[in-house]
CSV table of C-alpha atoms in Angstrom, one decimal:
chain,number,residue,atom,x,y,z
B,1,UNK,CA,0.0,0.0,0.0
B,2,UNK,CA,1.4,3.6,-0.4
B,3,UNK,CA,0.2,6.6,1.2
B,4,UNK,CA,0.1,9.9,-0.6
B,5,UNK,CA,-1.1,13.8,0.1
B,6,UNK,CA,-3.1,15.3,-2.5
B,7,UNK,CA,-5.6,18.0,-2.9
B,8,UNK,CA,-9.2,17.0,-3.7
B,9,UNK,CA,-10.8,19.4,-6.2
B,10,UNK,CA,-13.9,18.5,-6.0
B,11,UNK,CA,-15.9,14.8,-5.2
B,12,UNK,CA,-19.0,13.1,-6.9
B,13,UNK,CA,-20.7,10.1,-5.5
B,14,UNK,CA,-21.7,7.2,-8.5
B,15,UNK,CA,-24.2,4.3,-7.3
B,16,UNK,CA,-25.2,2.7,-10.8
B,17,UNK,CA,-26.8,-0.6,-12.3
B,18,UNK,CA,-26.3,-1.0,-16.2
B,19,UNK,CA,-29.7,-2.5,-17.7
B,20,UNK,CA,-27.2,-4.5,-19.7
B,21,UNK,CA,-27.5,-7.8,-18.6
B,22,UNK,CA,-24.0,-7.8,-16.8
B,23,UNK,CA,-25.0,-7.8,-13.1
B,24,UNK,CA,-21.8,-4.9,-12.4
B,25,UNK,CA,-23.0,-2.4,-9.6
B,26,UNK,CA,-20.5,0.6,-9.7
B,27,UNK,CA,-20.5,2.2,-6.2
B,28,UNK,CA,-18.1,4.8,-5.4
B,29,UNK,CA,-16.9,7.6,-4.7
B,30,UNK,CA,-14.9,9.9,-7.3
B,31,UNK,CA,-12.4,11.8,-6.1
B,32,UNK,CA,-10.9,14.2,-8.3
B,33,UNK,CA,-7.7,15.5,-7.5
B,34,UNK,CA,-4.6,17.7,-7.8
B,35,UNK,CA,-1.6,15.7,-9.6
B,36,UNK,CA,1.5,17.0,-10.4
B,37,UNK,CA,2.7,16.7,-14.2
B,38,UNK,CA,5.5,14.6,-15.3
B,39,UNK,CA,8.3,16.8,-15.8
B,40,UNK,CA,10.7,14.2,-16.6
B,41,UNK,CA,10.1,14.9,-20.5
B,42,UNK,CA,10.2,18.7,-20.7
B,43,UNK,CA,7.0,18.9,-22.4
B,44,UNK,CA,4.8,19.6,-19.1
B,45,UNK,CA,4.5,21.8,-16.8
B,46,UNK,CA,2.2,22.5,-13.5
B,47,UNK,CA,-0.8,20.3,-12.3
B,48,UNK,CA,-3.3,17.9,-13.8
B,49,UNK,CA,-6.1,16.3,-12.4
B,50,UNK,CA,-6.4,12.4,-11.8
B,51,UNK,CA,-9.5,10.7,-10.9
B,52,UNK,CA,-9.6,8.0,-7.8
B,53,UNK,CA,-12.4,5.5,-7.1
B,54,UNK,CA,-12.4,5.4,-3.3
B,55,UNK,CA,-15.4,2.7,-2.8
B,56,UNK,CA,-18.8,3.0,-1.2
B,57,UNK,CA,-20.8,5.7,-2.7
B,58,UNK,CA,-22.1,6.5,1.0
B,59,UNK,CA,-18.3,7.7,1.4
B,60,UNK,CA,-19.7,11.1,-0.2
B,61,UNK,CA,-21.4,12.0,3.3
B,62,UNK,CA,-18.3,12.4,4.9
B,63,UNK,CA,-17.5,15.2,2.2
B,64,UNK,CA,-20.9,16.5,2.6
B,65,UNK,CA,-19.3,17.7,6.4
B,66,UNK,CA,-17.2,20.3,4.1
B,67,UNK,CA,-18.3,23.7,2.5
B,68,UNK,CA,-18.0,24.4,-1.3
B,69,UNK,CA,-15.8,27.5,0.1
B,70,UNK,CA,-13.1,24.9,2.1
B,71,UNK,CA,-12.0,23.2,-1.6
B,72,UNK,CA,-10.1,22.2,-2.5
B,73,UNK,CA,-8.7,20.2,0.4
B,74,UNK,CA,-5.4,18.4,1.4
B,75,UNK,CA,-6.5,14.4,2.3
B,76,UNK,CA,-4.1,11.2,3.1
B,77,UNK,CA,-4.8,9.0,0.8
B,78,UNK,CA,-3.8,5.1,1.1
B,79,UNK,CA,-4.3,3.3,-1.6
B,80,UNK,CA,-2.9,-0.2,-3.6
B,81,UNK,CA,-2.5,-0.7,-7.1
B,82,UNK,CA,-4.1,-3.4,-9.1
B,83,UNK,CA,-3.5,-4.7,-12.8
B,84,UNK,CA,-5.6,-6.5,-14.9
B,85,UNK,CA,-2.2,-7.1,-17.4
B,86,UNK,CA,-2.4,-4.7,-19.5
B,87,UNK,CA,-2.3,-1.4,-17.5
B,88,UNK,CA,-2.3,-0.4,-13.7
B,89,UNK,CA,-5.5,1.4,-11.9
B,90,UNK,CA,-5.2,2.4,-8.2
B,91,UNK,CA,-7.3,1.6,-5.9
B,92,UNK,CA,-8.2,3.7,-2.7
B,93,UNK,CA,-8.5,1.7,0.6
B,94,UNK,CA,-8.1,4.8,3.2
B,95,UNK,CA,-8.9,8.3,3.1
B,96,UNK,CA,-8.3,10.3,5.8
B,97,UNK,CA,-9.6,14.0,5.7
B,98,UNK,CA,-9.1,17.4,7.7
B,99,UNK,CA,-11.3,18.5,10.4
B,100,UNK,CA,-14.0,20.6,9.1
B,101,UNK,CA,-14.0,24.0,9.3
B,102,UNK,CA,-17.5,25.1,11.9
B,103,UNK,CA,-20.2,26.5,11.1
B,104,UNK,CA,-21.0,30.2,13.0
């Protein structure tokens, strides 16, 4: 597992059944976040923005604690990668977020 600090931009919750026969259930949360460009090559500069599954769209209430004012946010993110063979996806087992701000 590795364990990273990113900014989260922004977060939307997905809880969908395709009426395609398949029986897949996609439940999650997507967190989409602040990444760094590969400067390695020259051809980049700044930020981009990577999206992360971090599972159990109920997850999304715990963002819900946050006002649109306090993103984007800094959050520890654990999380494993996977590969089906051909290429490598992340997976996020463990967010943990700030404290948030109070309401007056």
């Amino acid at each position: 597992m590795h364990t990273s600090i990113v900014k989260i931009l922004g977060a939307k919750a997905v809880d969908f059944k395709p009426t395609d026969g398949s029986g897949r259930h996609y439940d999650h949360v997507q967190l989409f976040c602040q990444i760094p460009m590969d400067l390695s090559q020259g051809n980049a500069i700044g930020n981009g923005c990577e999206t992360f599954n971090w599972q159990d769209s109920a997850n999304i209430a715990l963002l819900r604690k946050f006002k649109q004012s306090d993103f984007p946010l800094e959050a520890k993110i654990t999380f494993d990668m996977v590969t089906s063979g051909k290429g490598v996806k992340y997976v996020v087992c463990d967010v943990e977020l700030p404290q948030p701000t109070k309401v007056p």
